[in-house]
Tab-separated table of C-alpha atoms and ligand atoms in Angstrom:
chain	number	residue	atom	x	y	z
A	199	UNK	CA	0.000	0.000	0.000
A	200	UNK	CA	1.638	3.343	-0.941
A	201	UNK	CA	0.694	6.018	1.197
A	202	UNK	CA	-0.022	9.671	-0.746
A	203	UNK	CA	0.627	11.703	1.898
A	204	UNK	CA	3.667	13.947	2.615
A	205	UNK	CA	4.922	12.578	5.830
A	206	UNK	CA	7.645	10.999	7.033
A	207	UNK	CA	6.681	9.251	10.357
A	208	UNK	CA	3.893	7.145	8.965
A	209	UNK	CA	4.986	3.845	7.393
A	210	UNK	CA	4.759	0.285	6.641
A	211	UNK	CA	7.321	-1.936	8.141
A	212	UNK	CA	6.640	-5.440	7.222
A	213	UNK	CA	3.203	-4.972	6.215
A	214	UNK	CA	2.226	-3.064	9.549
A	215	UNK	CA	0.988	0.803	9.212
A	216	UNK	CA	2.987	2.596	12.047
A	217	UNK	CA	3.331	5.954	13.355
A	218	UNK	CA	6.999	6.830	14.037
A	219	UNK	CA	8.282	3.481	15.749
A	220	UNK	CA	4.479	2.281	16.829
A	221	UNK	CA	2.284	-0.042	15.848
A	222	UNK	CA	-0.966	1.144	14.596
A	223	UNK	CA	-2.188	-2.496	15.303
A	224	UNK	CA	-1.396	-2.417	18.613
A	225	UNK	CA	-2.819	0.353	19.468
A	226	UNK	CA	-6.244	-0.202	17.347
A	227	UNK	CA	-5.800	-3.223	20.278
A	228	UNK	CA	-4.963	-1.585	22.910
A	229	UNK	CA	-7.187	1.065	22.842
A	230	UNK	CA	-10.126	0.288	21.018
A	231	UNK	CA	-11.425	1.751	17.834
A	232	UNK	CA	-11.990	4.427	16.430
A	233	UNK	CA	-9.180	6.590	17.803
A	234	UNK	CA	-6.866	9.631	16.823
A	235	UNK	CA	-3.378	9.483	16.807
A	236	UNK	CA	-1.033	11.981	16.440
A	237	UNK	CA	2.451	12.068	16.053
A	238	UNK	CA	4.812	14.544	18.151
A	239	UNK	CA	7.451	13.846	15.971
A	240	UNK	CA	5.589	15.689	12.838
A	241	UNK	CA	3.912	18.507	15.343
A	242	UNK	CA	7.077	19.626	16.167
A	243	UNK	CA	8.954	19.280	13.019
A	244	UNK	CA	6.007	21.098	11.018
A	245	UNK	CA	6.725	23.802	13.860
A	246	UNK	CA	10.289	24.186	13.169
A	247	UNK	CA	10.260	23.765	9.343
A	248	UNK	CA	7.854	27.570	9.596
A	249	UNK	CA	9.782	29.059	12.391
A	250	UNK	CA	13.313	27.941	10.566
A	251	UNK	CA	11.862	29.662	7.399
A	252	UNK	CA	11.228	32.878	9.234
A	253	UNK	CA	14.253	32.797	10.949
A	254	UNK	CA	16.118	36.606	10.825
A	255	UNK	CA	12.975	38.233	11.114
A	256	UNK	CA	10.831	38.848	14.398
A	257	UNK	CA	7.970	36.670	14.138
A	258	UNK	CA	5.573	34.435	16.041
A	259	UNK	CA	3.821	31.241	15.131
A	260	UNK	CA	0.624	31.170	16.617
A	261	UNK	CA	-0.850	27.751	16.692
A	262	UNK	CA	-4.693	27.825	15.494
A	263	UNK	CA	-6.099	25.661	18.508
A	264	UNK	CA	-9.335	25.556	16.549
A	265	UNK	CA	-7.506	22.303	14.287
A	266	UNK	CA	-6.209	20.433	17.215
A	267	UNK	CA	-7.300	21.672	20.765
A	268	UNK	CA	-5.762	18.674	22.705
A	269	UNK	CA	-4.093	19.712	25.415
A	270	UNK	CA	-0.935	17.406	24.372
A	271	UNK	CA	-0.677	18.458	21.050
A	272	UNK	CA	-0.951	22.006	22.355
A	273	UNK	CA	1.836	21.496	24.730
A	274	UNK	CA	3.980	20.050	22.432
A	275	UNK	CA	4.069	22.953	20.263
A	276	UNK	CA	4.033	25.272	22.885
A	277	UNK	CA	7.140	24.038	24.250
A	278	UNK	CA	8.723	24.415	21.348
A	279	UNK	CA	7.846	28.475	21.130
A	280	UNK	CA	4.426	28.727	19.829
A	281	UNK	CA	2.260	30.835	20.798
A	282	UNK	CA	-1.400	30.166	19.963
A	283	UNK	CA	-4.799	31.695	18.224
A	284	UNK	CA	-8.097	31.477	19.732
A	285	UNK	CA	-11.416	31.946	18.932
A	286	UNK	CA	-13.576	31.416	21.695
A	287	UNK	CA	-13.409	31.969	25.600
A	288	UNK	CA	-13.072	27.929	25.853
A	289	UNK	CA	-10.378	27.852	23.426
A	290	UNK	CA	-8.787	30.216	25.237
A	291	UNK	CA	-9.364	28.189	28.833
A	292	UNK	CA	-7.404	25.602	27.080
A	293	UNK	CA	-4.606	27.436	25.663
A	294	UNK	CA	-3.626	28.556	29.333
A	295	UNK	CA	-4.425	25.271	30.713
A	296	UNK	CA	-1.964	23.869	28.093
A	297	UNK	CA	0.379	26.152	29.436
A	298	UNK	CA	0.504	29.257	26.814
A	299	UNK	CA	2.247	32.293	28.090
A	300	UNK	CA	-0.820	34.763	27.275
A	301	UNK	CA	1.466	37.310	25.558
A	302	UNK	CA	1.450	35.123	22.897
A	303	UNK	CA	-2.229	34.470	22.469
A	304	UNK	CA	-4.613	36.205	19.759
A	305	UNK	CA	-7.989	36.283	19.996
A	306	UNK	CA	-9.870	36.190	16.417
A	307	UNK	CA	-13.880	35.903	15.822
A	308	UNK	CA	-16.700	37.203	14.702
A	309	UNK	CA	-18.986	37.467	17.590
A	310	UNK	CA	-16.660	37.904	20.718
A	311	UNK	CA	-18.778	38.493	23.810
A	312	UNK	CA	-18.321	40.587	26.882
A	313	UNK	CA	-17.211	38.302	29.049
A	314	UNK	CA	-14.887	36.233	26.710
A	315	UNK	CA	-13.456	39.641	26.281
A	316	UNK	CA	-13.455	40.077	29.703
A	317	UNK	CA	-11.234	37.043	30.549
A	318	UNK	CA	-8.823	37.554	27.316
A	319	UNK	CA	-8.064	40.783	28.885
A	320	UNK	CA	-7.948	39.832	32.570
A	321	UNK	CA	-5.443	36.916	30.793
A	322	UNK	CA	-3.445	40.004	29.337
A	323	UNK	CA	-3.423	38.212	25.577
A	324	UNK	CA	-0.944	39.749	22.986
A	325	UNK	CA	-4.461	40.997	20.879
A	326	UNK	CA	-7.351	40.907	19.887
A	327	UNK	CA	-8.331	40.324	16.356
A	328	UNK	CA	-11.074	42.751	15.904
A	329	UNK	CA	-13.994	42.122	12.980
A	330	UNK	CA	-16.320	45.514	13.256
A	331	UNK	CA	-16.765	48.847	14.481
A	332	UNK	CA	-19.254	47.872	16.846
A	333	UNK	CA	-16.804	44.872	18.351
A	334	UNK	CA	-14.257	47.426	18.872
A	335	UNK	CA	-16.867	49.818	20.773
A	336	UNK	CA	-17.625	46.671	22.956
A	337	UNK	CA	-13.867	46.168	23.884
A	338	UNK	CA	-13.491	49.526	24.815
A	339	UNK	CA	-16.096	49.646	26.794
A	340	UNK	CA	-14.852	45.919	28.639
A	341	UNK	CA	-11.837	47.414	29.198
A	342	UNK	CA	-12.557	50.617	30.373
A	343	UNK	CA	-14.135	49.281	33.230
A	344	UNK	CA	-11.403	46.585	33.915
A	345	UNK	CA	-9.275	49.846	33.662
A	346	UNK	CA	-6.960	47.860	31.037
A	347	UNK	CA	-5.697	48.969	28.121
A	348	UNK	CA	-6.775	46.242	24.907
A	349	UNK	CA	-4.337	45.843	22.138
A	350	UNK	CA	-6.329	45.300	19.008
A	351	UNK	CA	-5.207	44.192	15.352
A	352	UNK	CA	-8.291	44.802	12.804
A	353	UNK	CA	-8.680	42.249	11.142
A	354	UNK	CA	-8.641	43.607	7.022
A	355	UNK	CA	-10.254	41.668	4.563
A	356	UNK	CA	-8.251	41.975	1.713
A	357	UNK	CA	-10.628	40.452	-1.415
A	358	UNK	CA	-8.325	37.810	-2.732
A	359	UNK	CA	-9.669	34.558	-3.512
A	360	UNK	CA	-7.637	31.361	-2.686
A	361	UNK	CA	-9.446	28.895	-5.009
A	362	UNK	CA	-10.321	26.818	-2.248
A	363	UNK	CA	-13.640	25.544	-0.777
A	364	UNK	CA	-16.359	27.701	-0.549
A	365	UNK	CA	-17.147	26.780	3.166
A	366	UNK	CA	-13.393	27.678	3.946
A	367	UNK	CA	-12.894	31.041	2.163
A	368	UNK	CA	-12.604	34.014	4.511
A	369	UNK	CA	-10.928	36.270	3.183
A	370	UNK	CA	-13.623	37.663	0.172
A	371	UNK	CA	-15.471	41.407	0.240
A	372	UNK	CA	-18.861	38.928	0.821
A	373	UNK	CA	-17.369	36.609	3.481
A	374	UNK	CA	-18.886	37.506	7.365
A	375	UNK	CA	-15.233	38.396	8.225
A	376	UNK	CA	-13.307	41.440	8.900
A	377	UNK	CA	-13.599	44.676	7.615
A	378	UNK	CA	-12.832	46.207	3.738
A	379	UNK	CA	-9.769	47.289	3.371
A	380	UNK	CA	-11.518	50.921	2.210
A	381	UNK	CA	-12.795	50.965	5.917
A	382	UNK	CA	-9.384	50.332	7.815
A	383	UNK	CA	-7.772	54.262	8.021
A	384	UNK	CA	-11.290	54.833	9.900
A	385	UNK	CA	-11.217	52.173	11.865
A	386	UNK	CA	-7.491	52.864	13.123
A	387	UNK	CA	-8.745	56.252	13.470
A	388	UNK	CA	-11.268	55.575	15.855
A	389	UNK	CA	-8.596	53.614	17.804
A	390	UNK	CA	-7.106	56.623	18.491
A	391	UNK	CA	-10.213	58.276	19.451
A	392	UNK	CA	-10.853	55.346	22.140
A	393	UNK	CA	-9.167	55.389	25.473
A	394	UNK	CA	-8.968	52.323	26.361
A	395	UNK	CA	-7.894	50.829	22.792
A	396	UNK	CA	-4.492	50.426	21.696
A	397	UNK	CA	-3.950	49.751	17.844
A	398	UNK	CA	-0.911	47.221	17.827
A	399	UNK	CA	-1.537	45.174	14.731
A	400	UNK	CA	-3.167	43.969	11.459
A	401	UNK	CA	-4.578	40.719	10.607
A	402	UNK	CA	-6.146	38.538	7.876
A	403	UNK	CA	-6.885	35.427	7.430
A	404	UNK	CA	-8.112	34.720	3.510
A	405	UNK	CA	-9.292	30.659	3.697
A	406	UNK	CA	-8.235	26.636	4.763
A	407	UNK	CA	-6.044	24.316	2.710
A	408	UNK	CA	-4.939	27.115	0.382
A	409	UNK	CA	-2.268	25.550	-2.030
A	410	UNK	CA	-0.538	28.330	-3.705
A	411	UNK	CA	1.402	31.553	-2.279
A	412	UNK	CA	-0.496	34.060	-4.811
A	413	UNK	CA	-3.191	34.652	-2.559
A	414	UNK	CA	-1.102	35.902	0.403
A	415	UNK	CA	1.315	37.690	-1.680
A	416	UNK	CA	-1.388	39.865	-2.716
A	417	UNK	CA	-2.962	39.836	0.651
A	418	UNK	CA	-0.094	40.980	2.103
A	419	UNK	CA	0.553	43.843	-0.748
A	420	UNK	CA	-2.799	45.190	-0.003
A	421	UNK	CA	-2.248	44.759	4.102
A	422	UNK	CA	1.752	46.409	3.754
A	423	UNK	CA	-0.033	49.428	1.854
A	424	UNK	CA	-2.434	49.781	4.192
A	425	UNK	CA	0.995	49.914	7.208
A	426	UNK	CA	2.720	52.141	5.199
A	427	UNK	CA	-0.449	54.603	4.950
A	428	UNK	CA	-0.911	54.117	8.566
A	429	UNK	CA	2.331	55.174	9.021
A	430	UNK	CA	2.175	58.320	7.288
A	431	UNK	CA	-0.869	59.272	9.589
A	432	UNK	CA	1.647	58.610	12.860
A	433	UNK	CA	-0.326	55.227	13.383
A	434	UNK	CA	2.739	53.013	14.188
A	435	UNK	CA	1.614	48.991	13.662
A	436	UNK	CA	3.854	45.744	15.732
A	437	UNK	CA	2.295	43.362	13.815
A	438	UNK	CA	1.489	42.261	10.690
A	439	UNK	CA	-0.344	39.068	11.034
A	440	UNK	CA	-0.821	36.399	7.757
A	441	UNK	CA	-3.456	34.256	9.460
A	442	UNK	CA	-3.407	30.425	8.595
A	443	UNK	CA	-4.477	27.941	5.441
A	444	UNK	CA	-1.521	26.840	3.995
A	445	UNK	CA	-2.642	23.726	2.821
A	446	UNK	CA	-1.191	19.989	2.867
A	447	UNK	CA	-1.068	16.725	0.959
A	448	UNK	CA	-4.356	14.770	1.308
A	449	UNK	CA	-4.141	12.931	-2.165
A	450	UNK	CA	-1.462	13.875	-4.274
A	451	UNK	CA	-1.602	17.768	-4.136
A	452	UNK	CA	1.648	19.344	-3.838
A	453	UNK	CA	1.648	22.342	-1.449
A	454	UNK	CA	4.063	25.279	-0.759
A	455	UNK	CA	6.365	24.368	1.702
A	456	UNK	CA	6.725	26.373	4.528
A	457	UNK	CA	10.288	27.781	2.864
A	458	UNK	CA	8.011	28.658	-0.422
A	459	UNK	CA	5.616	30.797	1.688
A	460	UNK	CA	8.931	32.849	3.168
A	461	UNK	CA	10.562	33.237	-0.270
A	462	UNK	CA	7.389	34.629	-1.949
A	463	UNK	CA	6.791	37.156	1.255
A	464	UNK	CA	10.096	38.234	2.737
A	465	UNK	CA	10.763	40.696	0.341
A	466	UNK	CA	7.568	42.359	0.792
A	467	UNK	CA	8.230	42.955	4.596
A	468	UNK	CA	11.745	44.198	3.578
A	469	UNK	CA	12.534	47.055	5.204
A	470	UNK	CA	9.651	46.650	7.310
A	471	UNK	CA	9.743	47.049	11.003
A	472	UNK	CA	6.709	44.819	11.969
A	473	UNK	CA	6.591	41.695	13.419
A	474	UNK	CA	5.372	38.764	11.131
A	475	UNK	CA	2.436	36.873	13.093
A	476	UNK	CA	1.613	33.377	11.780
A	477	UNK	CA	-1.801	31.030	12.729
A	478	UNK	CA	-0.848	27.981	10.919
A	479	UNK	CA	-3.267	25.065	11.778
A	480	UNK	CA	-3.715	22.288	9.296
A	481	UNK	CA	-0.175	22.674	7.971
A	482	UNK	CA	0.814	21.338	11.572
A	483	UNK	CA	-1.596	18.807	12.544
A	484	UNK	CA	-3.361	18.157	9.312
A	485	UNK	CA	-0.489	14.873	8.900
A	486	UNK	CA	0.111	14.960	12.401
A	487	UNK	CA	-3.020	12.766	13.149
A	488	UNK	CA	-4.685	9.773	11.761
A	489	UNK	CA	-7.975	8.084	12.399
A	490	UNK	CA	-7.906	4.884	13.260
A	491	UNK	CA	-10.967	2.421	12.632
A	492	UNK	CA	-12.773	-1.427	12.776
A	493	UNK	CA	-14.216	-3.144	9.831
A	494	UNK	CA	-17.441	-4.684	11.295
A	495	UNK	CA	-18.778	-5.975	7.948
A	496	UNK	CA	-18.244	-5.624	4.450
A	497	UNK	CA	-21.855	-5.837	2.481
A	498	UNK	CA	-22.496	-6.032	-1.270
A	499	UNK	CA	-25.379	-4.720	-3.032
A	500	UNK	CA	-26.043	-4.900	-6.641
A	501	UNK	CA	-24.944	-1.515	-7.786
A	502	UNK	CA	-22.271	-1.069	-4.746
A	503	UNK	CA	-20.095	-2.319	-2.257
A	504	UNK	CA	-19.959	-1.246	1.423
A	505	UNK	CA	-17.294	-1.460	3.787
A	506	UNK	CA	-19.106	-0.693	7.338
A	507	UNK	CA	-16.578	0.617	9.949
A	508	UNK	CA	-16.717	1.575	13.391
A	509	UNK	CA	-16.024	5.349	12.557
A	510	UNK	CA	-18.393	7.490	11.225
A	511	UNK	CA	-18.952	11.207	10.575
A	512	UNK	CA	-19.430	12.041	13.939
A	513	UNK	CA	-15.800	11.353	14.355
A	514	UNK	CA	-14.545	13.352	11.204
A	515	UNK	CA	-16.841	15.131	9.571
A	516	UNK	CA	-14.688	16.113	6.926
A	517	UNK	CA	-15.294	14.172	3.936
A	518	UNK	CA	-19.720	14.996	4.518
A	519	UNK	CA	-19.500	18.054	5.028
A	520	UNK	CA	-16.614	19.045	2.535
A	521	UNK	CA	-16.617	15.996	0.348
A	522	UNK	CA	-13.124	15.904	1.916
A	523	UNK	CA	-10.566	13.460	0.518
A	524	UNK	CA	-9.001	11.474	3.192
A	525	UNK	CA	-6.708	8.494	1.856
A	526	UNK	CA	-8.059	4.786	3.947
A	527	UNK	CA	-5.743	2.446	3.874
A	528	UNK	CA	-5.435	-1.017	5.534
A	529	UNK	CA	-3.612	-1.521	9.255
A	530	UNK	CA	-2.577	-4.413	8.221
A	531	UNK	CA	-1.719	-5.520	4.525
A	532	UNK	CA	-3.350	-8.485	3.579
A	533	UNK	CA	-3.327	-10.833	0.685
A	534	UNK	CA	-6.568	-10.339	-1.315
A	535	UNK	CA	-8.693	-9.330	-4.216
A	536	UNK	CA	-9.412	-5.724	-4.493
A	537	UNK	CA	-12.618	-4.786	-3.687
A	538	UNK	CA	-14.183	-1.092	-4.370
A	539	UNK	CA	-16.308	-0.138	-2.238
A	540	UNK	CA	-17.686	2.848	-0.123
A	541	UNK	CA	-16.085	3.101	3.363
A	542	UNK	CA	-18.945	4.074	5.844
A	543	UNK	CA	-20.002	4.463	9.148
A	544	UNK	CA	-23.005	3.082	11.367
A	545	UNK	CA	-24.499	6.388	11.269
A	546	UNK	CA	-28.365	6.737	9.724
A	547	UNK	CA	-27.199	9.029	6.905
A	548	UNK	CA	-26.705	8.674	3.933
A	549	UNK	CA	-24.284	11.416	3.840
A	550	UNK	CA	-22.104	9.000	6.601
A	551	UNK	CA	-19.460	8.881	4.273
A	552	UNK	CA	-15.703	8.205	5.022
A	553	UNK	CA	-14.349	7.163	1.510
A	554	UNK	CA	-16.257	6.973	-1.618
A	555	UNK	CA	-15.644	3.975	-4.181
A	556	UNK	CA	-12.132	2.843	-2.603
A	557	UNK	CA	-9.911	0.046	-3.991
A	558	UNK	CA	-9.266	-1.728	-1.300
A	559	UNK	CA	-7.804	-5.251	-0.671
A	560	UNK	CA	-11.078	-6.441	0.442
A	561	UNK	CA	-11.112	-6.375	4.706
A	562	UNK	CA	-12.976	-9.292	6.778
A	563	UNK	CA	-14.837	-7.980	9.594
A	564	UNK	CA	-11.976	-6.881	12.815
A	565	UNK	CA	-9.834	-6.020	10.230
A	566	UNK	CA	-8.377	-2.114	11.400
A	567	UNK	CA	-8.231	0.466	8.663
A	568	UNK	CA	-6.169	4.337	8.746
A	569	UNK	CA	-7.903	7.315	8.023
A	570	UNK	CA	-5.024	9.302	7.018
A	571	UNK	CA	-4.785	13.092	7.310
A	572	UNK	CA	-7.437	13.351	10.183
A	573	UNK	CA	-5.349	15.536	12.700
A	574	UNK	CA	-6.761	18.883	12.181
A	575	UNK	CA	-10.402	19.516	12.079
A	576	UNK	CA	-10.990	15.992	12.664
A	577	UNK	CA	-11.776	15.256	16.594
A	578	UNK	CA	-12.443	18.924	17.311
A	579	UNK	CA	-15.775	18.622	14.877
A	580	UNK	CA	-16.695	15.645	16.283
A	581	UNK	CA	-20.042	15.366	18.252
A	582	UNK	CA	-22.364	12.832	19.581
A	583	UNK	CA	-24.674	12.568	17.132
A	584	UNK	CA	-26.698	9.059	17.535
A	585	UNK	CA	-25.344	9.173	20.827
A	586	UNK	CA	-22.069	7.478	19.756
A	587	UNK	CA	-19.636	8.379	22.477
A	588	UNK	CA	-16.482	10.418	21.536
A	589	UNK	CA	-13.231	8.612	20.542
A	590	UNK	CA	-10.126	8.362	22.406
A	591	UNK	CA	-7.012	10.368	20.988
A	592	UNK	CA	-3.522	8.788	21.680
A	593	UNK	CA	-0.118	10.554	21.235
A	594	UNK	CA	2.889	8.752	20.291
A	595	UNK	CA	6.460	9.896	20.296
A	596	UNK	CA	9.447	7.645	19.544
A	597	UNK	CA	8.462	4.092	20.777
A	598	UNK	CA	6.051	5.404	23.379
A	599	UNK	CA	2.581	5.652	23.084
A	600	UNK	CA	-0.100	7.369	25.240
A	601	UNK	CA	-3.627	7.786	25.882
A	602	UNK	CA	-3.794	11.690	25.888
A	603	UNK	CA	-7.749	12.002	26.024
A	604	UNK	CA	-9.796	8.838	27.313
A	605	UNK	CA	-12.596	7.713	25.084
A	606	UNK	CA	-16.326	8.645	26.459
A	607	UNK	CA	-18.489	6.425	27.997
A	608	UNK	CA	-22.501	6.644	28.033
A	609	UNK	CA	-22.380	7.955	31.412
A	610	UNK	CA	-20.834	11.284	29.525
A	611	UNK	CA	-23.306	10.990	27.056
A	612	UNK	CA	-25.986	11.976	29.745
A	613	UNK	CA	-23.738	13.754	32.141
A	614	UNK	CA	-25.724	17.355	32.601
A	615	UNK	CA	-29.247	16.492	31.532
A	616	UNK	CA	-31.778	16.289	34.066
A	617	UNK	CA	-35.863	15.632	33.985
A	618	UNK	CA	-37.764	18.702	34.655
A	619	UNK	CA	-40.314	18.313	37.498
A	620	UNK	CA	-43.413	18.780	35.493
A	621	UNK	CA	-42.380	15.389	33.846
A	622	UNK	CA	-41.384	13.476	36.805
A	623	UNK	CA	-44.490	15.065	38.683
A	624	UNK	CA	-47.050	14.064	35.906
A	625	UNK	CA	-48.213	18.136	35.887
B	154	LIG	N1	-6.630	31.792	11.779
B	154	LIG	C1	-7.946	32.059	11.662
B	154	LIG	C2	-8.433	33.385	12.040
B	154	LIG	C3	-8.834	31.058	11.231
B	154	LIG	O1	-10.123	31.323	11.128
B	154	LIG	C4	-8.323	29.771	10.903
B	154	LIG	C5	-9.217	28.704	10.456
B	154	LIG	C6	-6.939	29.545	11.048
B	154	LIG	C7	-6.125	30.583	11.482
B	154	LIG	C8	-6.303	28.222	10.763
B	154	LIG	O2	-6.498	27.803	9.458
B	154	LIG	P1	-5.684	26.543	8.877
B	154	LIG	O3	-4.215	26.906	8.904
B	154	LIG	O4	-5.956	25.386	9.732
B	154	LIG	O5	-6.206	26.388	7.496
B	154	LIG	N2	-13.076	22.982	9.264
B	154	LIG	C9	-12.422	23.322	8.027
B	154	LIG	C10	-11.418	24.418	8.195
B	154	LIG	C11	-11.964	25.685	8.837
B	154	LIG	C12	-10.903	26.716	9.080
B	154	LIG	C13	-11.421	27.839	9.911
B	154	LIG	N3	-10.464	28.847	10.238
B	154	LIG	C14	-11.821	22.062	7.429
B	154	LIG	O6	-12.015	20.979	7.995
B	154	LIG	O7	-11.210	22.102	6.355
């Protein structure tokens, strides 16, 4: 079985899919099925190959928690200098619980509330990515009362299109994000009107699994003009910040490399005294995590072929709700007949889809197959959904391997509901 992915730490050794020197089979034994697993060994490389692209300039990568919010995989990169981007008070809970200094935390979203403002300032967070005029009103306010000054970066959307999916394009005039970029030298003006603001930064953020460095060079262009007009009006920005997308290898496309994205945007920021802000999510955990599931039957119809696994889209909801490719290949190679077939869950959907029409050496039932490519916005979109209880996520580094987030029971399932009287009383 050849695997299509870019990645080094996932291979077959005599037949046996592992990830760096573990056994996928063993732990598909060990710890039941489905489960993540991730690999530290790409997490941190990923890390290093951006930050050793940058290196000579000031910059930051922030880690976009929203991909992968384990707490392990957090730590791992934040031990290794990243800093991390929110987008919601919980996210933000879990950066600090992972251990993120909150100078370098950013705080992006749409529809930031008081109170998640509230705790990003009490947290002291390196900025806030700020989305509209009335947002920015509404930190002012929060932090006029907390007495705290709030560092903002507004958030610019620039009108390039990455030619990528619809669902994941942000960074269009009609998206819901950000502000024009005809609207931005009012907006930083009304920073300076505002007491308790402090304008520190600018920010976009223009899609997900963008495969070409077009779309941020002239992002960027239109953001640097924007500085250097800013400039001129004694508006002095710290950071220039590219948001995330760069895409990875799911089938056989070939993406920038992190080195790529440097070449084509260093000399832009030449001469430039800002400090280069990164939110790269999929390009660190996107190969950093597989999906590991059980064949419980195969089934043949007339007009297709079924291969029913213990994973479904409740656990990656990627390929239904993107028509996401996600390469499935065996644990374990095994002699036999190809068989092509649709991989799918036990879910009532049709749409409970993990692989359509996949040549596959045909399974028997207990037979463990590898979603590859499921690290980023794989468990984090999971949900419950015909009360299937979450999987487990394991990391592995080296020869060791380690439950990092124990699968849920049905005692979870129900944890927090309760019957309301006028049930249990009959009135
Ligand atoms: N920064 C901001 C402000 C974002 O909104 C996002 C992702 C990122 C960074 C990280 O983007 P990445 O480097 O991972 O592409 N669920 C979709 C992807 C949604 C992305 C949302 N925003 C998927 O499964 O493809």
């Amino acid at each position: 079985m050849k695997l299509t992915i870019n990645s080094n730490v996932w291979n077959y050794r005599e037949g046996t899919l592992y990830c760096e020197d573990v056994s996928l089979d063993l732990i598909a034994r060990k710890v039941g099925t489905p489960v993540y697993v991730y690999s530290y060994r790409h997490l941190v490389d990923r890390l290093r190959e951006v930050q050793a692209a940058w290196r000579g300039r000031r910059h930051l990568v922030c880690f976009s928690l929203k991909s992968n919010s384990c707490r392990a995989v957090a730590r791992a990169l934040i031990d290794q200098g990243a800093g991390i981007d929110v987008v919601s008070g919980g996210e933000l809970y879990r950066a600090l619980r992972a251990g993120a200094s909150p100078a370098t935390i950013v705080f992006a979203g749409v529809g930031k509330t008081e109170p998640e403002i509230a705790d990003a300032l009490r947290a002291g967070i390196l900025f806030f990515t700020v989305e509209s005029i009335p947002e920015l009103y509404l930190i002012n306010q929060v932090a006029g009362g907390m007495g705290k000054i709030a560092p903002v970066a507004l958030r610019v959307t620039p009108d390039v299109d990455p030619k990528t999916h619809k669902y994941i394009t942000t960074g269009k005039a009609e998206n819901k994000f950000g502000l024009d970029p005809e609207a931005s030298m009012s907006f930083y003006r009304r920073c300076r009107e505002l007491l308790w603001i402090s304008p520190v930064g600018i920010h976009m953020h223009i899609g997900s699994q963008i495969l070409r460095t077009g779309p941020y060079r002239e992002g960027v262009e239109k953001l640097i003009g924007l500085v250097r007009k800013l400039k001129r009006e004694g508006i002095s920005l710290k950071y220039l910040d590219i948001g995330g997308g760069m895409g990875i290898s799911y089938r056989d496309e070939e993406p920038p490399s992190a080195r790529d994205y440097a070449d084509a945007l260093a000399p832009l920021l030449k001469g430039l005294r800002i400090t280069l802000i990164l939110e790269p999510g999929r390009f660190l955990t996107g190969n950093a995590g597989v999906m590991l599931v059980r064949v419980i039957r195969v089934k043949k119809k007339a007009k297709r072929n079924f291969i029913i696994v213990d994973g479904a889209m409740n656990d990656l909801i990627r390929p239904a709700l993107y028509q996401a490719y996600h390469q499935i290949v065996p644990v374990r190679c095994r002699e036999a007949k190809k068989l092509r077939a649709d991989v799918v869950g036990p879910i009532c959907e049709t749409g409970d889809l993990l692989g359509s029409s996949r040549p596959l050496p045909e399974p028997e039932a207990g037979d463990f197959l590898a979603v590859m490519s499921a690290g980023a916005y794989g468990y984090v979109m999971s949900s419950n959904y015909n009360s299937r209880p979450r999987s487990a996520e394991v990391m592995v580094r080296g020869e060791k391997y380690r439950v990092v987030r124990r699968r849920e029971t049905y005692q979870d399932l129900v944890r927090g509901e309760r019957l309301p009287d006028f049930i249990l009383s009959g009135q």
